Amino acid sequence: MVAPLAKKYINNGELYLRRAEVESEIDGLLKVSVTIWEQRAEIVDSTLPDYLSSECLVHLFRASAQQKQEQTKNKLLICLLGRCSRILQNKVSDTIRGAEDLRQDIVNDFVELCLTEYLPGGALDYYESNFNLAFKRLRIDRVRPTLVNVGRETVLSELSDFAETMSSDDIYDQLLKIENRDSEQEISLMKKRVWIAINELPPDERTVVALQMLGYRIESKDPKTPTIASKCNVDPRTIHNRLKRAHAKLAEALKEERS
Amino acid sequence: MTITQIKLSDALYEFSLAQDVPSAALLDSFIQRYPAYAKELTDLAVELVIDSISEETPSPKDDLQSQKDSAVNLTVSRAMSHYQNRLYELQQGKEIKADARFSNGNIPADPFKNMDTAAFRSFSRAINANTAFCMRVRDRQINANTIPERFFMRAAQELRTSQDNFVAYMHLPTAVVRAGQSFKAECKPFAAVKQTYEEAVNASNLSEEQKNDLLSLIEKAPENGQFQPR
């Protein structure tokens, strides 16, 4: 039976857990030879039955590192880094200046964790608990400072007839009701456009849009209730203005292709 | 557990793993638990919620697939090379560590090297400071033992260097003259005595908002009142 994770929640001291299916996946693999680990680790198509979850792959890498199985460890690490790199191909847009270097930096950050945090209780415990969410945090750390560099030209080139139905009044509704669109491809394309347009906003407007998406209200009669205005430490009217400007820019960005 | 014992990194991971997409309620509960990290948690929540708009969707194989595959291979190859180099360094015991940073002769890389004026200004904006304060940082006029970890983290991120390297860099002696800089004086320039972080913040003509923000990064002293140097 696989040993539990050693990392504890700061809040209540409870241990982080793996998902049940990851636990049973690891249990099954601990009964077979490392050659099987290596073969299955090379499968990149997640729809195939022998595909290993990334959480499981992290565990196997750590196990081989702790047991000094150098060859297996290196092979598994290559597969793991390949997954990181593939995620970044999709998630770090080429429109960001220096995207290739940025992707490399993020993968190298992960390499550092694999070198220094692989023992029980190290940061890799987070990746066994939920690989995608943990890796997202690592990625955002690096990407955030560069997001202001998203190129305007790309937004223009990627817009299309979706914008024809947009007005400045319904831009935010479109953003929030995006799931109601018909085809998966349409939703995906639309989301990408909105994402690029939001990342183009000035930082103060981008922040208020995000805070609204998180569910904060602009202001509240109860002074103890956190609001967008209190979080930004400005008057609610300023927030109204920022949102108005932001929505207008989003609408404009989504319309520009038309003109 | 005091705030000095809680690592920012752990708090941010805990927040990231709590929900697929964060909400105001989640953020508020974390800020209540870790008030010293309110800004960092809010920044992360903002990025996570924006990121959630463009969730990964399976993309069909296209003409660009082979191009992507070769990019992946190149990244992995470079990362493995980085891994082997770092592993060698670690095995040789060459890693730069807190206060024994230079005893083995390793000199940390200068994160400001090749930074032009525009990039330097951009860096100062990114860390919510001004160029006067950043020059004190660049020239290592600030006592590294008084610099809060969260400032190291913020600045290292903007400088695109590792936190360890930046910490090590700040422990080097004060820079007198940097390459490419000129000076005019009647006597040979000398290194000034290093200031504390707080002194540097107060002496750099920062706006009140900038001062408050930078000072808020200082870890609260534990009950025995002693600051924990890195």
Short mmCIF file of C-alpha atoms in Angstrom, two decimals:
data_model
loop_
_atom_site.label_atom_id
_atom_site.label_comp_id
_atom_site.label_asym_id
_atom_site.label_seq_id
_atom_site.Cartn_x
_atom_site.Cartn_y
_atom_site.Cartn_z
CA MET A 1 0.00 0.00 0.00
CA VAL A 2 1.31 3.41 -0.96
CA ALA A 3 2.53 5.63 1.87
CA PRO A 4 0.38 8.70 2.54
CA LEU A 5 1.60 12.15 1.62
CA ALA A 6 3.50 13.93 4.38
CA LYS A 7 2.63 17.53 3.53
CA LYS A 8 0.12 19.05 5.94
CA TYR A 9 -2.43 21.81 5.51
CA ILE A 10 -1.22 24.89 7.35
CA ASN A 11 -4.72 25.58 8.51
CA ASN A 12 -5.63 22.39 10.35
CA GLY A 13 -2.56 20.19 10.23
CA GLU A 14 -4.34 17.48 8.25
CA LEU A 15 -2.40 15.64 5.59
CA TYR A 16 -2.86 16.36 1.91
CA LEU A 17 -4.49 13.44 0.18
CA ARG A 18 -4.24 11.84 -3.22
CA ARG A 19 -7.43 11.15 -5.12
CA ALA A 20 -8.72 7.61 -4.57
CA GLU A 21 -8.17 6.65 -8.20
CA VAL A 22 -4.57 7.86 -8.03
CA GLU A 23 -3.98 5.80 -4.88
CA SER A 24 -5.26 2.64 -6.54
CA GLU A 25 -3.32 3.41 -9.72
CA ILE A 26 -0.09 3.70 -7.70
CA ASP A 27 -0.92 0.58 -5.68
CA GLY A 28 -1.28 -1.37 -8.91
CA LEU A 29 1.99 -0.09 -10.31
CA LEU A 30 3.99 -0.85 -7.17
CA LYS A 31 3.31 -4.52 -7.90
CA VAL A 32 4.84 -4.49 -11.38
CA SER A 33 8.39 -3.98 -12.63
CA VAL A 34 9.91 -0.57 -13.32
CA THR A 35 10.08 -1.52 -16.98
CA ILE A 36 6.29 -1.39 -17.03
CA TRP A 37 6.44 2.02 -15.34
CA GLU A 38 8.74 3.29 -18.05
CA GLN A 39 6.62 1.89 -20.87
CA ARG A 40 3.39 3.29 -19.52
CA ALA A 41 4.96 6.64 -18.72
CA GLU A 42 5.72 7.13 -22.40
CA ILE A 43 2.03 7.06 -23.35
CA VAL A 44 0.93 10.61 -24.07
CA ASP A 45 -2.62 9.97 -25.27
CA SER A 46 -4.76 10.40 -22.16
CA THR A 47 -7.63 8.43 -23.69
CA LEU A 48 -5.63 5.17 -23.74
CA PRO A 49 -6.29 2.78 -20.84
CA ASP A 50 -2.62 2.46 -19.82
CA TYR A 51 -2.09 6.21 -19.64
CA LEU A 52 -0.67 7.23 -16.24
CA SER A 53 -2.11 10.17 -14.39
CA SER A 54 0.41 12.94 -13.83
CA GLU A 55 0.00 12.53 -10.07
CA CYS A 56 0.97 8.88 -10.39
CA LEU A 57 3.90 9.75 -12.63
CA VAL A 58 5.18 12.20 -10.01
CA HIS A 59 4.96 9.47 -7.38
CA LEU A 60 6.87 6.97 -9.50
CA PHE A 61 9.55 9.54 -10.24
CA ARG A 62 9.97 10.24 -6.52
CA ALA A 63 10.04 6.55 -5.69
CA SER A 64 12.76 5.87 -8.24
CA ALA A 65 14.72 8.92 -7.06
CA GLN A 66 14.59 7.78 -3.46
CA GLN A 67 15.62 4.27 -4.43
CA LYS A 68 18.50 5.65 -6.54
CA GLN A 69 17.21 3.94 -9.68
CA GLU A 70 18.95 6.46 -11.89
CA GLN A 71 17.93 5.13 -15.28
CA THR A 72 14.26 4.79 -14.39
CA LYS A 73 14.26 8.12 -12.60
CA ASN A 74 15.64 9.91 -15.66
CA LYS A 75 13.22 8.23 -18.04
CA LEU A 76 10.25 9.11 -15.86
CA LEU A 77 11.48 12.66 -15.45
CA ILE A 78 11.70 13.07 -19.22
CA CYS A 79 8.07 11.94 -19.53
CA LEU A 80 7.02 14.27 -16.73
CA LEU A 81 8.80 17.25 -18.24
CA GLY A 82 7.18 16.41 -21.57
CA ARG A 83 3.77 16.72 -19.94
CA CYS A 84 4.70 20.04 -18.38
CA SER A 85 5.96 21.27 -21.70
CA ARG A 86 2.81 20.17 -23.55
CA ILE A 87 0.62 21.97 -21.02
CA LEU A 88 2.68 25.09 -21.52
CA GLN A 89 2.41 24.89 -25.30
CA ASN A 90 -1.32 25.38 -24.81
CA LYS A 91 -1.33 27.64 -21.81
CA VAL A 92 1.52 30.07 -22.48
CA SER A 93 0.40 31.93 -25.54
CA ASP A 94 2.87 32.62 -28.31
CA THR A 95 1.58 36.18 -28.17
CA ILE A 96 3.47 36.72 -24.92
CA ARG A 97 6.87 38.20 -25.58
CA GLY A 98 9.57 35.60 -25.02
CA ALA A 99 7.01 32.80 -24.75
CA GLU A 100 9.55 30.11 -25.55
CA ASP A 101 11.98 31.27 -22.85
CA LEU A 102 9.11 31.61 -20.43
CA ARG A 103 8.02 28.03 -21.03
CA GLN A 104 11.59 26.90 -20.50
CA ASP A 105 11.84 28.87 -17.25
CA ILE A 106 8.66 27.27 -15.93
CA VAL A 107 9.82 23.78 -16.80
CA ASN A 108 13.17 24.56 -15.17
CA ASP A 109 11.31 25.73 -12.06
CA PHE A 110 9.65 22.34 -11.98
CA VAL A 111 13.04 20.71 -12.41
CA GLU A 112 14.22 22.55 -9.29
CA LEU A 113 11.34 21.03 -7.35
CA CYS A 114 12.26 17.60 -8.67
CA LEU A 115 15.80 18.14 -7.38
CA THR A 116 15.14 19.66 -4.01
CA GLU A 117 11.57 18.84 -3.05
CA TYR A 118 11.18 15.20 -4.00
CA LEU A 119 11.44 13.75 -0.50
CA PRO A 120 8.24 13.06 1.50
CA GLY A 121 6.77 16.34 2.74
CA GLY A 122 8.44 18.30 -0.07
CA ALA A 123 6.55 20.51 -2.52
CA LEU A 124 6.07 17.57 -4.90
CA ASP A 125 3.41 16.36 -2.45
CA TYR A 126 1.20 19.12 -3.88
CA TYR A 127 1.71 17.65 -7.35
CA GLU A 128 0.66 14.19 -6.19
CA SER A 129 -2.44 15.72 -4.64
CA ASN A 130 -3.49 17.63 -7.76
CA PHE A 131 -0.91 18.02 -10.48
CA ASN A 132 -2.77 20.43 -12.72
CA LEU A 133 -3.69 22.89 -9.97
CA ALA A 134 -0.23 22.82 -8.45
CA PHE A 135 1.43 23.29 -11.83
CA LYS A 136 -0.96 26.13 -12.60
CA ARG A 137 0.32 27.94 -9.53
CA LEU A 138 3.91 27.46 -10.67
CA ARG A 139 3.04 28.69 -14.16
CA ILE A 140 1.16 31.74 -12.97
CA ASP A 141 4.10 32.77 -10.79
CA ARG A 142 6.19 33.13 -13.92
CA VAL A 143 3.61 34.30 -16.42
CA ARG A 144 1.91 37.04 -14.38
CA PRO A 145 4.63 39.68 -14.79
CA THR A 146 4.69 39.26 -18.55
CA LEU A 147 0.97 39.30 -19.25
CA VAL A 148 1.01 43.01 -19.93
CA ASN A 149 3.03 42.19 -23.01
CA VAL A 150 0.27 40.30 -24.78
CA GLY A 151 0.28 41.72 -28.28
CA ARG A 152 -2.59 43.83 -29.47
CA GLU A 153 -2.13 42.60 -33.00
CA THR A 154 -3.00 39.08 -32.00
CA VAL A 155 -6.27 40.12 -30.50
CA LEU A 156 -7.21 41.78 -33.75
CA SER A 157 -6.18 38.85 -35.84
CA GLU A 158 -8.06 36.34 -33.75
CA LEU A 159 -11.38 38.10 -33.65
CA SER A 160 -14.19 37.19 -35.96
CA ASP A 161 -17.90 37.38 -36.47
CA PHE A 162 -18.58 36.69 -32.80
CA ALA A 163 -18.07 40.38 -32.34
CA GLU A 164 -20.99 41.18 -34.59
CA THR A 165 -23.43 40.26 -31.90
CA MET A 166 -21.63 42.17 -29.19
CA SER A 167 -22.52 45.50 -27.72
CA SER A 168 -20.78 47.19 -24.84
CA ASP A 169 -23.80 46.39 -22.68
CA ASP A 170 -23.72 42.67 -23.14
CA ILE A 171 -20.00 42.02 -23.18
CA TYR A 172 -19.89 41.00 -19.56
CA ASP A 173 -23.05 38.95 -19.88
CA GLN A 174 -21.40 37.14 -22.77
CA LEU A 175 -18.39 36.53 -20.62
CA LEU A 176 -20.39 35.05 -17.78
CA LYS A 177 -22.88 33.15 -19.91
CA ILE A 178 -20.24 31.77 -22.15
CA GLU A 179 -21.09 28.20 -21.17
CA ASN A 180 -24.48 28.58 -22.85
CA ARG A 181 -22.96 28.68 -26.31
CA ASP A 182 -23.70 25.84 -28.61
CA SER A 183 -20.63 24.04 -29.80
CA GLU A 184 -17.59 23.17 -27.71
CA GLN A 185 -15.31 24.65 -30.32
CA GLU A 186 -17.27 27.88 -30.34
CA ILE A 187 -17.04 28.14 -26.58
CA SER A 188 -13.35 27.44 -26.60
CA LEU A 189 -12.65 30.04 -29.27
CA MET A 190 -14.77 32.61 -27.52
CA LYS A 191 -13.07 31.99 -24.20
CA LYS A 192 -9.68 32.44 -25.75
CA ARG A 193 -10.69 35.76 -27.23
CA VAL A 194 -12.09 37.03 -23.97
CA TRP A 195 -8.97 35.84 -22.15
CA ILE A 196 -6.68 37.69 -24.52
CA ALA A 197 -8.80 40.83 -24.35
CA ILE A 198 -8.84 40.82 -20.53
CA ASN A 199 -5.09 40.38 -20.42
CA GLU A 200 -4.76 43.45 -22.57
CA LEU A 201 -6.55 45.68 -20.08
CA PRO A 202 -4.52 48.05 -17.91
CA PRO A 203 -3.72 46.41 -14.53
CA ASP A 204 -6.30 48.39 -12.51
CA GLU A 205 -9.13 47.53 -14.94
CA ARG A 206 -7.98 43.93 -15.29
CA THR A 207 -8.03 43.54 -11.52
CA VAL A 208 -11.55 44.88 -11.04
CA VAL A 209 -12.87 42.64 -13.81
CA ALA A 210 -11.24 39.64 -12.12
CA LEU A 211 -12.55 40.62 -8.69
CA GLN A 212 -16.04 40.84 -10.17
CA MET A 213 -15.56 37.40 -11.69
CA LEU A 214 -14.54 36.09 -8.27
CA GLY A 215 -17.92 37.25 -7.02
CA TYR A 216 -17.15 40.48 -5.20
CA ARG A 217 -19.66 43.30 -5.30
CA ILE A 218 -18.55 46.81 -6.08
CA GLU A 219 -19.67 48.19 -2.73
CA SER A 220 -21.65 47.20 0.32
CA LYS A 221 -23.58 48.95 3.04
CA ASP A 222 -21.86 46.71 5.55
CA PRO A 223 -18.37 48.13 6.03
CA LYS A 224 -17.09 44.72 7.15
CA THR A 225 -18.00 43.04 3.87
CA PRO A 226 -15.04 42.91 1.48
CA THR A 227 -15.90 44.59 -1.81
CA ILE A 228 -14.04 45.47 -4.96
CA ALA A 229 -13.82 49.05 -3.72
CA SER A 230 -12.41 48.05 -0.34
CA LYS A 231 -9.97 45.61 -1.88
CA CYS A 232 -8.67 48.22 -4.30
CA ASN A 233 -8.81 50.85 -1.58
CA VAL A 234 -10.61 53.35 -3.81
CA ASP A 235 -14.03 54.96 -3.96
CA PRO A 236 -16.83 52.78 -5.43
CA ARG A 237 -17.35 55.39 -8.15
CA THR A 238 -13.80 54.78 -9.30
CA ILE A 239 -14.58 51.08 -9.53
CA HIS A 240 -17.73 51.82 -11.54
CA ASN A 241 -15.63 53.90 -13.91
CA ARG A 242 -12.93 51.27 -14.24
CA LEU A 243 -15.49 48.58 -14.96
CA LYS A 244 -17.23 50.77 -17.47
CA ARG A 245 -13.97 51.46 -19.25
CA ALA A 246 -12.96 47.80 -19.09
CA HIS A 247 -16.27 46.56 -20.48
CA ALA A 248 -16.15 49.13 -23.24
CA LYS A 249 -12.65 48.00 -24.20
CA LEU A 250 -13.64 44.34 -24.16
CA ALA A 251 -16.62 45.10 -26.34
CA GLU A 252 -14.47 47.18 -28.63
CA ALA A 253 -11.81 44.50 -28.87
CA LEU A 254 -14.39 41.89 -29.77
CA LYS A 255 -15.88 44.15 -32.39
CA GLU A 256 -12.73 45.37 -34.10
CA GLU A 257 -12.43 42.50 -36.50
CA ARG A 258 -15.73 43.50 -37.97
CA SER A 259 -14.50 46.91 -38.95
CA MET B 1 2.09 28.79 14.16
CA THR B 2 3.45 32.32 13.79
CA ILE B 3 3.41 34.10 10.50
CA THR B 4 7.18 33.81 10.19
CA GLN B 5 6.86 30.03 10.27
CA ILE B 6 4.26 29.92 7.51
CA LYS B 7 5.92 29.92 4.15
CA LEU B 8 4.27 32.07 1.55
CA SER B 9 4.81 29.33 -0.98
CA ASP B 10 2.84 26.83 1.13
CA ALA B 11 -0.01 29.29 1.63
CA LEU B 12 -0.21 29.91 -2.12
CA TYR B 13 -0.14 26.22 -2.96
CA GLU B 14 -2.84 25.57 -0.36
CA PHE B 15 -4.96 28.28 -1.94
CA SER B 16 -4.38 26.99 -5.47
CA LEU B 17 -5.35 23.45 -4.55
CA ALA B 18 -8.44 24.40 -2.57
CA GLN B 19 -10.76 24.82 -5.57
CA ASP B 20 -10.55 24.48 -9.32
CA VAL B 21 -11.58 28.12 -9.67
CA PRO B 22 -11.31 30.37 -6.60
CA SER B 23 -14.21 32.43 -5.30
CA ALA B 24 -14.54 35.55 -3.19
CA ALA B 25 -15.52 33.41 -0.19
CA LEU B 26 -12.43 31.24 -0.53
CA LEU B 27 -10.15 34.23 -0.92
CA ASP B 28 -11.67 35.97 2.10
CA SER B 29 -11.24 32.89 4.26
CA PHE B 30 -7.58 32.59 3.28
CA ILE B 31 -6.95 36.28 3.88
CA GLN B 32 -8.51 35.89 7.31
CA ARG B 33 -6.14 33.02 8.04
CA TYR B 34 -3.03 34.60 6.54
CA PRO B 35 -3.58 38.36 6.65
CA ALA B 36 0.10 39.06 6.04
CA TYR B 37 -0.22 37.46 2.62
CA ALA B 38 -3.42 39.25 1.60
CA LYS B 39 -1.85 40.93 -1.41
CA GLU B 40 -0.14 37.81 -2.72
CA LEU B 41 -3.29 35.74 -2.27
CA THR B 42 -5.42 38.34 -4.02
CA ASP B 43 -2.94 38.59 -6.90
CA LEU B 44 -2.99 34.82 -7.27
CA ALA B 45 -6.81 34.68 -7.13
CA VAL B 46 -7.00 37.34 -9.85
CA GLU B 47 -4.70 35.32 -12.08
CA LEU B 48 -6.42 32.01 -11.38
CA VAL B 49 -9.88 33.33 -12.18
CA ILE B 50 -8.70 34.96 -15.41
CA ASP B 51 -6.80 31.81 -16.30
CA SER B 52 -9.94 29.75 -15.79
CA ILE B 53 -11.57 31.49 -18.76
CA SER B 54 -9.17 29.83 -21.10
CA GLU B 55 -9.16 26.31 -19.72
CA GLU B 56 -7.33 23.76 -21.70
CA THR B 57 -9.47 21.98 -24.24
CA PRO B 58 -8.30 19.03 -26.29
CA SER B 59 -7.10 20.43 -29.56
CA PRO B 60 -7.37 18.38 -32.70
CA LYS B 61 -4.17 17.35 -34.44
CA ASP B 62 -3.34 20.12 -36.82
CA ASP B 63 -0.58 21.27 -39.10
CA LEU B 64 1.16 22.85 -36.15
CA GLN B 65 1.30 19.61 -34.21
CA SER B 66 4.72 18.53 -35.42
CA GLN B 67 6.01 22.03 -34.74
CA LYS B 68 4.63 21.81 -31.21
CA ASP B 69 6.13 18.37 -30.72
CA SER B 70 9.58 19.57 -31.68
CA ALA B 71 9.20 22.55 -29.34
CA VAL B 72 8.26 20.16 -26.54
CA ASN B 73 11.28 17.97 -27.30
CA LEU B 74 13.60 20.96 -27.28
CA THR B 75 12.22 22.23 -23.96
CA VAL B 76 12.53 18.79 -22.38
CA SER B 77 16.04 18.36 -23.68
CA ARG B 78 17.12 21.71 -22.25
CA ALA B 79 15.35 21.00 -18.97
CA MET B 80 17.10 17.65 -18.63
CA SER B 81 20.40 19.33 -19.28
CA HIS B 82 19.54 21.89 -16.60
CA TYR B 83 18.59 19.01 -14.29
CA GLN B 84 21.89 17.22 -14.80
CA ASN B 85 23.90 20.40 -14.26
CA ARG B 86 22.05 21.29 -11.11
CA LEU B 87 22.26 17.74 -9.84
CA TYR B 88 26.01 17.83 -10.35
CA GLU B 89 26.22 21.13 -8.49
CA LEU B 90 24.19 19.76 -5.61
CA GLN B 91 26.22 16.60 -5.45
CA GLN B 92 29.40 18.61 -5.43
CA GLY B 93 27.99 20.61 -2.56
CA LYS B 94 28.23 23.77 -4.58
CA GLU B 95 24.76 25.04 -3.91
CA ILE B 96 24.71 28.52 -2.50
CA LYS B 97 23.21 28.39 0.93
CA ALA B 98 22.00 31.09 3.26
CA ASP B 99 24.88 32.61 5.17
CA ALA B 100 27.72 30.52 3.87
CA ARG B 101 27.05 31.75 0.40
CA PHE B 102 30.48 32.67 -0.78
CA SER B 103 32.77 30.45 1.18
CA ASN B 104 33.05 28.05 -1.74
CA GLY B 105 33.80 30.74 -4.27
CA ASN B 106 30.48 30.69 -6.13
CA ILE B 107 29.53 34.16 -7.24
CA PRO B 108 25.81 34.69 -7.80
CA ALA B 109 24.73 35.95 -11.20
CA ASP B 110 23.95 39.65 -11.46
CA PRO B 111 20.21 39.82 -12.21
CA PHE B 112 20.55 43.45 -13.31
CA LYS B 113 23.21 42.71 -15.87
CA ASN B 114 22.17 43.76 -19.38
CA MET B 115 19.15 45.60 -18.02
CA ASP B 116 18.64 48.84 -19.91
CA THR B 117 16.95 51.95 -18.54
CA ALA B 118 13.51 51.00 -19.82
CA ALA B 119 13.75 47.53 -18.35
CA PHE B 120 14.98 48.97 -15.07
CA ARG B 121 12.01 51.35 -14.92
CA SER B 122 9.69 48.53 -15.79
CA PHE B 123 11.21 46.47 -12.96
CA SER B 124 10.71 49.31 -10.48
CA ARG B 125 7.05 49.62 -11.50
CA ALA B 126 6.56 45.89 -11.27
CA ILE B 127 7.74 45.74 -7.66
CA ASN B 128 5.71 48.85 -6.82
CA ALA B 129 8.74 51.05 -6.13
CA ASN B 130 10.64 53.85 -7.83
CA THR B 131 14.01 53.91 -9.52
CA ALA B 132 15.70 55.48 -6.48
CA PHE B 133 14.74 52.53 -4.32
CA CYS B 134 15.61 50.05 -7.05
CA MET B 135 19.05 51.57 -7.43
CA ARG B 136 19.63 50.89 -3.73
CA VAL B 137 18.61 47.30 -4.38
CA ARG B 138 20.70 46.99 -7.51
CA ASP B 139 23.77 48.44 -5.83
CA ARG B 140 23.20 46.29 -2.75
CA GLN B 141 23.03 49.28 -0.44
CA ILE B 142 20.50 47.42 1.69
CA ASN B 143 21.47 44.97 4.40
CA ALA B 144 20.22 41.65 3.03
CA ASN B 145 19.49 40.35 6.51
CA THR B 146 16.82 43.03 6.93
CA ILE B 147 15.08 42.35 3.61
CA PRO B 148 11.82 40.45 4.07
CA GLU B 149 11.48 37.14 2.30
CA ARG B 150 8.40 38.33 0.50
CA PHE B 151 10.35 41.17 -1.05
CA PHE B 152 13.03 38.73 -2.18
CA MET B 153 10.30 36.61 -3.70
CA ARG B 154 8.60 39.52 -5.45
CA ALA B 155 11.81 41.00 -6.82
CA ALA B 156 13.31 37.67 -7.86
CA GLN B 157 10.17 36.88 -9.79
CA GLU B 158 10.30 40.17 -11.65
CA LEU B 159 14.02 39.79 -12.28
CA ARG B 160 13.41 36.30 -13.64
CA THR B 161 16.05 34.83 -11.38
CA SER B 162 15.89 32.27 -8.61
CA GLN B 163 15.22 33.53 -5.13
CA ASP B 164 18.41 31.87 -3.89
CA ASN B 165 20.48 33.65 -6.48
CA PHE B 166 18.91 36.99 -5.68
CA VAL B 167 19.41 36.50 -1.94
CA ALA B 168 23.02 35.59 -2.58
CA TYR B 169 23.45 38.61 -4.83
CA MET B 170 22.11 40.93 -2.13
CA HIS B 171 24.63 39.52 0.34
CA LEU B 172 27.53 40.65 -1.82
CA PRO B 173 29.32 43.85 -0.76
CA THR B 174 27.84 47.16 -1.88
CA ALA B 175 28.57 47.98 -5.50
CA VAL B 176 30.71 51.05 -5.89
CA VAL B 177 30.61 51.53 -9.65
CA ARG B 178 28.85 49.29 -12.10
CA ALA B 179 30.20 48.54 -15.53
CA GLY B 180 29.08 51.11 -18.04
CA GLN B 181 28.33 53.75 -15.40
CA SER B 182 30.39 56.89 -15.17
CA PHE B 183 30.97 59.16 -12.22
CA LYS B 184 32.63 62.44 -11.57
CA ALA B 185 34.25 63.02 -8.22
CA GLU B 186 37.41 64.39 -6.77
CA CYS B 187 38.13 61.35 -4.69
CA LYS B 188 37.87 57.65 -5.28
CA PRO B 189 34.31 56.39 -4.69
CA PHE B 190 33.77 54.22 -1.63
CA ALA B 191 31.07 51.81 -0.57
CA ALA B 192 28.50 53.28 1.76
CA VAL B 193 27.40 51.51 4.92
CA LYS B 194 24.40 49.35 4.12
CA GLN B 195 20.98 50.59 5.17
CA THR B 196 18.22 48.51 6.62
CA TYR B 197 15.34 47.67 4.32
CA GLU B 198 13.04 49.94 6.29
CA GLU B 199 15.50 52.83 6.10
CA ALA B 200 15.85 52.36 2.38
CA VAL B 201 12.07 52.39 1.92
CA ASN B 202 11.75 55.57 3.98
CA ALA B 203 14.66 57.32 2.28
CA SER B 204 13.74 56.70 -1.34
CA ASN B 205 11.07 59.31 -1.87
CA LEU B 206 8.42 56.67 -2.47
CA SER B 207 4.72 57.50 -2.49
CA GLU B 208 2.78 56.67 0.67
CA GLU B 209 1.07 53.80 -1.09
CA GLN B 210 4.40 52.38 -2.25
CA LYS B 211 5.91 52.78 1.22
CA ASN B 212 2.99 51.07 2.88
CA ASP B 213 3.07 48.26 0.38
CA LEU B 214 6.82 47.64 0.69
CA LEU B 215 6.75 47.92 4.48
CA SER B 216 3.83 45.53 4.64
CA LEU B 217 6.16 42.85 3.30
CA ILE B 218 8.13 42.90 6.52
CA GLU B 219 7.35 39.80 8.52
CA LYS B 220 5.83 40.51 11.87
CA ALA B 221 8.31 39.79 14.63
CA PRO B 222 7.62 36.68 16.66
CA GLU B 223 6.75 37.01 20.29
CA ASN B 224 10.34 37.15 21.49
CA GLY B 225 10.65 40.29 19.37
CA GLN B 226 13.64 39.09 17.41
CA PHE B 227 13.71 39.43 13.66
CA GLN B 228 14.59 36.22 11.89
CA PRO B 229 17.39 36.93 9.46
CA ARG B 230 17.69 34.77 6.40
#
